[in-house]
Amino acid sequence: MLGTRLAMVRDRIGRIIFGQQEVVDLTLCTLLAGGHVLLIGVPGLAKTRLVETLGTILGMNEKRIQCTPDLMPADILGSEVLEEGEGGRRSFRFIPGPVFSQLLMADEINRASPRTQSALLQAMQEGRVSVAGHYHALPTPFHVLATQNPLEQEGTYPLPEAQLDRFLMQIDVTYPDRDAERRMMVATTGVESEKAVTVMSPTDLQEAQRLVRRIPVSDGVVEGILDLVRRGRPDSTDVPEVQRHVAWGPGPRASQALMLASRARAALDGRLAPSLDDVVALAKPVLRHRMALNFAARADGITLDDVIDRLCKPLM
């Protein structure tokens, strides 16, 4: 039943988002795992459209924040206003901000100030926000899909490692191939275009998330995840490339992310259990933002993808 419903979701998204099937699948894996995703790509690659389409197809309340340097925490969290009621009695009323949605798009999140980024960090980690000393629970499910432009870095505030670690995956969005771009060009410039329709409800998504956590994982896959993550740490690895080129490696949250994402990928493909192939396929989006290269790596022209490919070789 879940496999059929997820196949319908993928089909409906594919009618609107062209040439980004891997991005769509990785984003769906993130949602099934109950996490947040960071989309890295130049403008015009349908990142915003993907979020809008997901919100409609999954029946989720979707809102968008355009991050700018002057965006304040109250602009996304909400604020309290003083109201005067009958009899002249005054009281404060909380007006929720756009963060009170089930699917929140934070466009160009690295353009927001560190103060605003930290407010969003609390929402992502705790599922609640604090305003005027009072906690307000966010709706469930709650997912943040943030975007970044990798080209223009002037006037930006790079996300700190603590906040990057809260994203289950970092997905690199690339240009579509020629055939996909042709289909997109024809389908989106006519009189009518395909409209998204609701296939699942938020309740269905939460049930799928609970089911994903119950999917069994073999000891071989568990050990493979542990080996992969621990080999990426310079102080405990036996991989020479990591010892020479990695400044700091992935923490335990990377192991948790790989475990959940592998289960979600198996569910998305209609399989009953994940395999080491799932771990290898998910290694880059899960580990990219949880590792950093040193100066020697940059001088030698080594990239994080090169290092992760080396880490995955024993699992292939």
PDB file of N, CA, C and O in Angstrom, residues 38-104:
ATOM      1  N   LEU A  38      18.780  20.556   2.637  1.00  0.00           N
ATOM      2  CA  LEU A  38      19.418  21.762   2.125  1.00  0.00           C
ATOM      3  C   LEU A  38      19.684  21.549   0.643  1.00  0.00           C
ATOM      4  O   LEU A  38      20.424  20.636   0.261  1.00  0.00           O
ATOM      5  N   LEU A  39      19.067  22.386  -0.207  1.00  0.00           N
ATOM      6  CA  LEU A  39      19.201  22.279  -1.654  1.00  0.00           C
ATOM      7  C   LEU A  39      20.208  23.323  -2.138  1.00  0.00           C
ATOM      8  O   LEU A  39      20.021  24.526  -1.924  1.00  0.00           O
ATOM      9  N   ILE A  40      21.273  22.873  -2.796  1.00  0.00           N
ATOM     10  CA  ILE A  40      22.317  23.757  -3.297  1.00  0.00           C
ATOM     11  C   ILE A  40      22.236  23.786  -4.821  1.00  0.00           C
ATOM     12  O   ILE A  40      22.368  22.753  -5.474  1.00  0.00           O
ATOM     13  N   GLY A  41      22.005  24.966  -5.388  1.00  0.00           N
ATOM     14  CA  GLY A  41      21.931  25.063  -6.841  1.00  0.00           C
ATOM     15  C   GLY A  41      21.740  26.496  -7.296  1.00  0.00           C
ATOM     16  O   GLY A  41      21.270  27.346  -6.534  1.00  0.00           O
ATOM     17  N   VAL A  42      22.104  26.757  -8.544  1.00  0.00           N
ATOM     18  CA  VAL A  42      21.951  28.104  -9.101  1.00  0.00           C
ATOM     19  C   VAL A  42      20.464  28.389  -9.321  1.00  0.00           C
ATOM     20  O   VAL A  42      19.637  27.472  -9.346  1.00  0.00           O
ATOM     21  N   PRO A  43      20.092  29.654  -9.478  1.00  0.00           N
ATOM     22  CA  PRO A  43      18.668  29.977  -9.692  1.00  0.00           C
ATOM     23  C   PRO A  43      18.116  29.347 -10.965  1.00  0.00           C
ATOM     24  O   PRO A  43      18.837  29.114 -11.940  1.00  0.00           O
ATOM     25  N   GLY A  44      16.815  29.066 -10.934  1.00  0.00           N
ATOM     26  CA  GLY A  44      16.129  28.575 -12.124  1.00  0.00           C
ATOM     27  C   GLY A  44      16.103  27.074 -12.286  1.00  0.00           C
ATOM     28  O   GLY A  44      15.763  26.570 -13.367  1.00  0.00           O
ATOM     29  N   LEU A  45      16.441  26.318 -11.243  1.00  0.00           N
ATOM     30  CA  LEU A  45      16.475  24.857 -11.350  1.00  0.00           C
ATOM     31  C   LEU A  45      15.288  24.202 -10.657  1.00  0.00           C
ATOM     32  O   LEU A  45      15.350  23.034 -10.274  1.00  0.00           O
ATOM     33  N   ALA A  46      14.200  24.955 -10.462  1.00  0.00           N
ATOM     34  CA  ALA A  46      12.918  24.430  -9.961  1.00  0.00           C
ATOM     35  C   ALA A  46      12.946  24.047  -8.493  1.00  0.00           C
ATOM     36  O   ALA A  46      12.143  23.225  -8.059  1.00  0.00           O
ATOM     37  N   LYS A  47      13.827  24.662  -7.708  1.00  0.00           N
ATOM     38  CA  LYS A  47      13.862  24.349  -6.287  1.00  0.00           C
ATOM     39  C   LYS A  47      12.585  24.839  -5.597  1.00  0.00           C
ATOM     40  O   LYS A  47      11.968  24.109  -4.822  1.00  0.00           O
ATOM     41  N   THR A  48      12.201  26.073  -5.877  1.00  0.00           N
ATOM     42  CA  THR A  48      10.970  26.608  -5.277  1.00  0.00           C
ATOM     43  C   THR A  48       9.756  25.833  -5.773  1.00  0.00           C
ATOM     44  O   THR A  48       8.843  25.508  -4.997  1.00  0.00           O
ATOM     45  N   ARG A  49       9.730  25.528  -7.053  1.00  0.00           N
ATOM     46  CA  ARG A  49       8.608  24.778  -7.624  1.00  0.00           C
ATOM     47  C   ARG A  49       8.503  23.386  -7.005  1.00  0.00           C
ATOM     48  O   ARG A  49       7.407  22.860  -6.807  1.00  0.00           O
ATOM     49  N   LEU A  50       9.647  22.789  -6.692  1.00  0.00           N
ATOM     50  CA  LEU A  50       9.634  21.473  -6.057  1.00  0.00           C
ATOM     51  C   LEU A  50       8.948  21.535  -4.697  1.00  0.00           C
ATOM     52  O   LEU A  50       8.130  20.666  -4.362  1.00  0.00           O
ATOM     53  N   VAL A  51       9.259  22.558  -3.920  1.00  0.00           N
ATOM     54  CA  VAL A  51       8.649  22.687  -2.594  1.00  0.00           C
ATOM     55  C   VAL A  51       7.144  22.914  -2.718  1.00  0.00           C
ATOM     56  O   VAL A  51       6.344  22.298  -2.005  1.00  0.00           O
ATOM     57  N   GLU A  52       6.743  23.793  -3.630  1.00  0.00           N
ATOM     58  CA  GLU A  52       5.316  24.046  -3.828  1.00  0.00           C
ATOM     59  C   GLU A  52       4.592  22.772  -4.275  1.00  0.00           C
ATOM     60  O   GLU A  52       3.489  22.477  -3.811  1.00  0.00           O
ATOM     61  N   THR A  53       5.231  22.031  -5.179  1.00  0.00           N
ATOM     62  CA  THR A  53       4.617  20.795  -5.682  1.00  0.00           C
ATOM     63  C   THR A  53       4.497  19.754  -4.576  1.00  0.00           C
ATOM     64  O   THR A  53       3.465  19.087  -4.436  1.00  0.00           O
ATOM     65  N   LEU A  54       5.549  19.603  -3.768  1.00  0.00           N
ATOM     66  CA  LEU A  54       5.499  18.661  -2.653  1.00  0.00           C
ATOM     67  C   LEU A  54       4.391  19.026  -1.672  1.00  0.00           C
ATOM     68  O   LEU A  54       3.672  18.157  -1.168  1.00  0.00           O
ATOM     69  N   GLY A  55       4.250  20.325  -1.385  1.00  0.00           N
ATOM     70  CA  GLY A  55       3.212  20.754  -0.457  1.00  0.00           C
ATOM     71  C   GLY A  55       1.829  20.372  -0.922  1.00  0.00           C
ATOM     72  O   GLY A  55       0.998  19.894  -0.141  1.00  0.00           O
ATOM     73  N   THR A  56       1.577  20.540  -2.227  1.00  0.00           N
ATOM     74  CA  THR A  56       0.255  20.199  -2.768  1.00  0.00           C
ATOM     75  C   THR A  56       0.047  18.695  -2.819  1.00  0.00           C
ATOM     76  O   THR A  56      -0.984  18.177  -2.378  1.00  0.00           O
ATOM     77  N   ILE A  57       1.014  17.958  -3.349  1.00  0.00           N
ATOM     78  CA  ILE A  57       0.860  16.516  -3.526  1.00  0.00           C
ATOM     79  C   ILE A  57       0.758  15.790  -2.187  1.00  0.00           C
ATOM     80  O   ILE A  57       0.003  14.820  -2.054  1.00  0.00           O
ATOM     81  N   LEU A  58       1.480  16.276  -1.181  1.00  0.00           N
ATOM     82  CA  LEU A  58       1.435  15.647   0.137  1.00  0.00           C
ATOM     83  C   LEU A  58       0.372  16.276   1.045  1.00  0.00           C
ATOM     84  O   LEU A  58       0.280  15.916   2.219  1.00  0.00           O
ATOM     85  N   GLY A  59      -0.382  17.214   0.536  1.00  0.00           N
ATOM     86  CA  GLY A  59      -1.461  17.822   1.312  1.00  0.00           C
ATOM     87  C   GLY A  59      -0.979  18.620   2.507  1.00  0.00           C
ATOM     88  O   GLY A  59      -1.708  18.761   3.494  1.00  0.00           O
ATOM     89  N   MET A  60       0.241  19.179   2.412  1.00  0.00           N
ATOM     90  CA  MET A  60       0.819  19.873   3.556  1.00  0.00           C
ATOM     91  C   MET A  60       0.668  21.388   3.404  1.00  0.00           C
ATOM     92  O   MET A  60       0.706  21.926   2.302  1.00  0.00           O
ATOM     93  N   ASN A  61       0.513  22.048   4.534  1.00  0.00           N
ATOM     94  CA  ASN A  61       0.483  23.501   4.561  1.00  0.00           C
ATOM     95  C   ASN A  61       1.886  24.016   4.276  1.00  0.00           C
ATOM     96  O   ASN A  61       2.813  23.748   5.036  1.00  0.00           O
ATOM     97  N   GLU A  62       2.058  24.748   3.183  1.00  0.00           N
ATOM     98  CA  GLU A  62       3.394  25.154   2.729  1.00  0.00           C
ATOM     99  C   GLU A  62       3.527  26.664   2.738  1.00  0.00           C
ATOM    100  O   GLU A  62       2.619  27.386   2.296  1.00  0.00           O
ATOM    101  N   LYS A  63       4.658  27.166   3.267  1.00  0.00           N
ATOM    102  CA  LYS A  63       4.941  28.597   3.265  1.00  0.00           C
ATOM    103  C   LYS A  63       6.393  28.828   2.857  1.00  0.00           C
ATOM    104  O   LYS A  63       7.226  27.917   2.930  1.00  0.00           O
ATOM    105  N   ARG A  64       6.679  30.057   2.462  1.00  0.00           N
ATOM    106  CA  ARG A  64       8.006  30.385   1.934  1.00  0.00           C
ATOM    107  C   ARG A  64       8.546  31.630   2.605  1.00  0.00           C
ATOM    108  O   ARG A  64       7.818  32.599   2.815  1.00  0.00           O
ATOM    109  N   ILE A  65       9.847  31.598   2.938  1.00  0.00           N
ATOM    110  CA  ILE A  65      10.550  32.744   3.489  1.00  0.00           C
ATOM    111  C   ILE A  65      11.668  33.118   2.522  1.00  0.00           C
ATOM    112  O   ILE A  65      12.474  32.256   2.137  1.00  0.00           O
ATOM    113  N   GLN A  66      11.703  34.378   2.107  1.00  0.00           N
ATOM    114  CA  GLN A  66      12.828  34.867   1.318  1.00  0.00           C
ATOM    115  C   GLN A  66      13.825  35.494   2.280  1.00  0.00           C
ATOM    116  O   GLN A  66      13.574  36.557   2.853  1.00  0.00           O
ATOM    117  N   CYS A  67      14.936  34.831   2.505  1.00  0.00           N
ATOM    118  CA  CYS A  67      15.899  35.293   3.506  1.00  0.00           C
ATOM    119  C   CYS A  67      16.709  36.470   2.974  1.00  0.00           C
ATOM    120  O   CYS A  67      17.221  36.431   1.844  1.00  0.00           O
ATOM    121  N   THR A  68      16.827  37.498   3.794  1.00  0.00           N
ATOM    122  CA  THR A  68      17.615  38.686   3.485  1.00  0.00           C
ATOM    123  C   THR A  68      18.380  39.091   4.749  1.00  0.00           C
ATOM    124  O   THR A  68      18.017  38.684   5.854  1.00  0.00           O
ATOM    125  N   PRO A  69      19.425  39.910   4.613  1.00  0.00           N
ATOM    126  CA  PRO A  69      20.201  40.287   5.805  1.00  0.00           C
ATOM    127  C   PRO A  69      19.389  41.026   6.864  1.00  0.00           C
ATOM    128  O   PRO A  69      19.747  40.970   8.050  1.00  0.00           O
ATOM    129  N   ASP A  70      18.315  41.717   6.466  1.00  0.00           N
ATOM    130  CA  ASP A  70      17.534  42.464   7.451  1.00  0.00           C
ATOM    131  C   ASP A  70      16.342  41.674   7.985  1.00  0.00           C
ATOM    132  O   ASP A  70      15.506  42.218   8.709  1.00  0.00           O
ATOM    133  N   LEU A  71      16.245  40.394   7.635  1.00  0.00           N
ATOM    134  CA  LEU A  71      15.166  39.552   8.159  1.00  0.00           C
ATOM    135  C   LEU A  71      15.412  39.292   9.641  1.00  0.00           C
ATOM    136  O   LEU A  71      16.480  38.837  10.038  1.00  0.00           O
ATOM    137  N   MET A  72      14.412  39.568  10.463  1.00  0.00           N
ATOM    138  CA  MET A  72      14.549  39.405  11.910  1.00  0.00           C
ATOM    139  C   MET A  72      13.880  38.104  12.368  1.00  0.00           C
ATOM    140  O   MET A  72      12.982  37.590  11.687  1.00  0.00           O
ATOM    141  N   PRO A  73      14.295  37.570  13.532  1.00  0.00           N
ATOM    142  CA  PRO A  73      13.651  36.349  14.028  1.00  0.00           C
ATOM    143  C   PRO A  73      12.137  36.465  14.128  1.00  0.00           C
ATOM    144  O   PRO A  73      11.414  35.507  13.816  1.00  0.00           O
ATOM    145  N   ALA A  74      11.627  37.637  14.561  1.00  0.00           N
ATOM    146  CA  ALA A  74      10.181  37.798  14.692  1.00  0.00           C
ATOM    147  C   ALA A  74       9.476  37.691  13.347  1.00  0.00           C
ATOM    148  O   ALA A  74       8.284  37.345  13.292  1.00  0.00           O
ATOM    149  N   ASP A  75      10.185  37.980  12.249  1.00  0.00           N
ATOM    150  CA  ASP A  75       9.573  37.897  10.923  1.00  0.00           C
ATOM    151  C   ASP A  75       9.244  36.463  10.539  1.00  0.00           C
ATOM    152  O   ASP A  75       8.360  36.227   9.697  1.00  0.00           O
ATOM    153  N   ILE A  76       9.950  35.487  11.105  1.00  0.00           N
ATOM    154  CA  ILE A  76       9.672  34.089  10.770  1.00  0.00           C
ATOM    155  C   ILE A  76       8.971  33.348  11.920  1.00  0.00           C
ATOM    156  O   ILE A  76       8.191  32.436  11.683  1.00  0.00           O
ATOM    157  N   LEU A  77       9.263  33.754  13.171  1.00  0.00           N
ATOM    158  CA  LEU A  77       8.663  33.062  14.312  1.00  0.00           C
ATOM    159  C   LEU A  77       7.280  33.610  14.658  1.00  0.00           C
ATOM    160  O   LEU A  77       6.399  32.861  15.068  1.00  0.00           O
ATOM    161  N   GLY A  78       7.110  34.921  14.508  1.00  0.00           N
ATOM    162  CA  GLY A  78       5.881  35.569  14.962  1.00  0.00           C
ATOM    163  C   GLY A  78       6.191  36.477  16.142  1.00  0.00           C
ATOM    164  O   GLY A  78       7.324  36.539  16.638  1.00  0.00           O
ATOM    165  N   SER A  79       5.199  37.186  16.609  1.00  0.00           N
ATOM    166  CA  SER A  79       5.404  38.130  17.705  1.00  0.00           C
ATOM    167  C   SER A  79       4.105  38.323  18.479  1.00  0.00           C
ATOM    168  O   SER A  79       3.028  37.916  18.038  1.00  0.00           O
ATOM    169  N   GLU A  80       4.244  38.931  19.647  1.00  0.00           N
ATOM    170  CA  GLU A  80       3.088  39.235  20.474  1.00  0.00           C
ATOM    171  C   GLU A  80       2.693  40.696  20.285  1.00  0.00           C
ATOM    172  O   GLU A  80       3.554  41.586  20.243  1.00  0.00           O
ATOM    173  N   VAL A  81       1.389  40.921  20.169  1.00  0.00           N
ATOM    174  CA  VAL A  81       0.873  42.284  20.014  1.00  0.00           C
ATOM    175  C   VAL A  81      -0.048  42.589  21.197  1.00  0.00           C
ATOM    176  O   VAL A  81      -0.708  41.693  21.745  1.00  0.00           O
ATOM    177  N   LEU A  82      -0.071  43.839  21.560  1.00  0.00           N
ATOM    178  CA  LEU A  82      -0.904  44.275  22.678  1.00  0.00           C
ATOM    179  C   LEU A  82      -2.274  44.668  22.147  1.00  0.00           C
ATOM    180  O   LEU A  82      -2.395  45.505  21.249  1.00  0.00           O
ATOM    181  N   GLU A  83      -3.293  44.031  22.697  1.00  0.00           N
ATOM    182  CA  GLU A  83      -4.655  44.306  22.275  1.00  0.00           C
ATOM    183  C   GLU A  83      -5.481  44.819  23.454  1.00  0.00           C
ATOM    184  O   GLU A  83      -5.245  44.440  24.607  1.00  0.00           O
ATOM    185  N   GLU A  84      -6.445  45.655  23.139  1.00  0.00           N
ATOM    186  CA  GLU A  84      -7.348  46.175  24.161  1.00  0.00           C
ATOM    187  C   GLU A  84      -8.730  45.586  23.920  1.00  0.00           C
ATOM    188  O   GLU A  84      -9.325  45.753  22.855  1.00  0.00           O
ATOM    189  N   GLY A  85      -9.230  44.854  24.900  1.00  0.00           N
ATOM    190  CA  GLY A  85     -10.517  44.209  24.772  1.00  0.00           C
ATOM    191  C   GLY A  85     -11.638  45.023  25.389  1.00  0.00           C
ATOM    192  O   GLY A  85     -11.486  46.212  25.699  1.00  0.00           O
ATOM    193  N   GLU A  86     -12.761  44.359  25.586  1.00  0.00           N
ATOM    194  CA  GLU A  86     -13.914  45.030  26.181  1.00  0.00           C
ATOM    195  C   GLU A  86     -13.598  45.438  27.617  1.00  0.00           C
ATOM    196  O   GLU A  86     -12.954  44.710  28.362  1.00  0.00           O
ATOM    197  N   GLY A  87     -14.071  46.608  27.978  1.00  0.00           N
ATOM    198  CA  GLY A  87     -13.813  47.110  29.314  1.00  0.00           C
ATOM    199  C   GLY A  87     -12.434  47.730  29.467  1.00  0.00           C
ATOM    200  O   GLY A  87     -12.029  48.053  30.586  1.00  0.00           O
ATOM    201  N   GLY A  88     -11.712  47.885  28.348  1.00  0.00           N
ATOM    202  CA  GLY A  88     -10.402  48.507  28.392  1.00  0.00           C
ATOM    203  C   GLY A  88      -9.284  47.625  28.889  1.00  0.00           C
ATOM    204  O   GLY A  88      -8.167  48.100  29.116  1.00  0.00           O
ATOM    205  N   ARG A  89      -9.572  46.348  29.062  1.00  0.00           N
ATOM    206  CA  ARG A  89      -8.527  45.441  29.547  1.00  0.00           C
ATOM    207  C   ARG A  89      -7.572  45.102  28.412  1.00  0.00           C
ATOM    208  O   ARG A  89      -7.995  44.746  27.308  1.00  0.00           O
ATOM    209  N   ARG A  90      -6.289  45.192  28.703  1.00  0.00           N
ATOM    210  CA  ARG A  90      -5.258  44.935  27.696  1.00  0.00           C
ATOM    211  C   ARG A  90      -4.600  43.578  27.930  1.00  0.00           C
ATOM    212  O   ARG A  90      -4.401  43.167  29.068  1.00  0.00           O
ATOM    213  N   SER A  91      -4.280  42.930  26.830  1.00  0.00           N
ATOM    214  CA  SER A  91      -3.614  41.624  26.910  1.00  0.00           C
ATOM    215  C   SER A  91      -2.786  41.423  25.649  1.00  0.00           C
ATOM    216  O   SER A  91      -3.014  42.070  24.619  1.00  0.00           O
ATOM    217  N   PHE A  92      -1.819  40.506  25.751  1.00  0.00           N
ATOM    218  CA  PHE A  92      -0.973  40.191  24.608  1.00  0.00           C
ATOM    219  C   PHE A  92      -1.552  39.001  23.849  1.00  0.00           C
ATOM    220  O   PHE A  92      -2.024  38.024  24.453  1.00  0.00           O
ATOM    221  N   ARG A  93      -1.507  39.084  22.529  1.00  0.00           N
ATOM    222  CA  ARG A  93      -1.944  37.969  21.677  1.00  0.00           C
ATOM    223  C   ARG A  93      -0.800  37.603  20.739  1.00  0.00           C
ATOM    224  O   ARG A  93      -0.179  38.473  20.124  1.00  0.00           O
ATOM    225  N   PHE A  94      -0.517  36.296  20.634  1.00  0.00           N
ATOM    226  CA  PHE A  94       0.572  35.829  19.791  1.00  0.00           C
ATOM    227  C   PHE A  94       0.085  35.662  18.353  1.00  0.00           C
ATOM    228  O   PHE A  94      -0.929  35.001  18.093  1.00  0.00           O
ATOM    229  N   ILE A  95       0.805  36.267  17.427  1.00  0.00           N
ATOM    230  CA  ILE A  95       0.506  36.130  16.000  1.00  0.00           C
ATOM    231  C   ILE A  95       1.586  35.241  15.383  1.00  0.00           C
ATOM    232  O   ILE A  95       2.752  35.647  15.301  1.00  0.00           O
ATOM    233  N   PRO A  96       1.253  34.022  14.980  1.00  0.00           N
ATOM    234  CA  PRO A  96       2.272  33.097  14.452  1.00  0.00           C
ATOM    235  C   PRO A  96       2.895  33.613  13.156  1.00  0.00           C
ATOM    236  O   PRO A  96       2.228  34.245  12.327  1.00  0.00           O
ATOM    237  N   GLY A  97       4.176  33.323  12.979  1.00  0.00           N
ATOM    238  CA  GLY A  97       4.877  33.661  11.752  1.00  0.00           C
ATOM    239  C   GLY A  97       4.834  32.510  10.759  1.00  0.00           C
ATOM    240  O   GLY A  97       4.207  31.462  11.006  1.00  0.00           O
ATOM    241  N   PRO A  98       5.505  32.656   9.627  1.00  0.00           N
ATOM    242  CA  PRO A  98       5.461  31.618   8.578  1.00  0.00           C
ATOM    243  C   PRO A  98       6.084  30.291   8.990  1.00  0.00           C
ATOM    244  O   PRO A  98       5.849  29.280   8.319  1.00  0.00           O
ATOM    245  N   VAL A  99       6.883  30.272  10.072  1.00  0.00           N
ATOM    246  CA  VAL A  99       7.467  29.006  10.501  1.00  0.00           C
ATOM    247  C   VAL A  99       6.394  28.033  10.965  1.00  0.00           C
ATOM    248  O   VAL A  99       6.622  26.809  11.008  1.00  0.00           O
ATOM    249  N   PHE A 100       5.195  28.541  11.275  1.00  0.00           N
ATOM    250  CA  PHE A 100       4.103  27.664  11.699  1.00  0.00           C
ATOM    251  C   PHE A 100       3.412  27.086  10.464  1.00  0.00           C
ATOM    252  O   PHE A 100       2.280  27.429  10.122  1.00  0.00           O
ATOM    253  N   SER A 101       4.129  26.235   9.789  1.00  0.00           N
ATOM    254  CA  SER A 101       3.632  25.525   8.615  1.00  0.00           C
ATOM    255  C   SER A 101       4.210  24.122   8.654  1.00  0.00           C
ATOM    256  O   SER A 101       5.129  23.839   9.421  1.00  0.00           O
ATOM    257  N   GLN A 102       3.668  23.249   7.823  1.00  0.00           N
ATOM    258  CA  GLN A 102       4.177  21.881   7.810  1.00  0.00           C
ATOM    259  C   GLN A 102       5.369  21.712   6.873  1.00  0.00           C
ATOM    260  O   GLN A 102       6.215  20.851   7.088  1.00  0.00           O
ATOM    261  N   LEU A 103       5.423  22.549   5.841  1.00  0.00           N
ATOM    262  CA  LEU A 103       6.528  22.506   4.892  1.00  0.00           C
ATOM    263  C   LEU A 103       7.003  23.940   4.677  1.00  0.00           C
ATOM    264  O   LEU A 103       6.300  24.751   4.074  1.00  0.00           O
ATOM    265  N   LEU A 104       8.174  24.255   5.207  1.00  0.00           N
ATOM    266  CA  LEU A 104       8.693  25.615   5.163  1.00  0.00           C
ATOM    267  C   LEU A 104       9.884  25.689   4.212  1.00  0.00           C
ATOM    268  O   LEU A 104      10.856  24.961   4.371  1.00  0.00           O
TER     269      LEU A 104
END
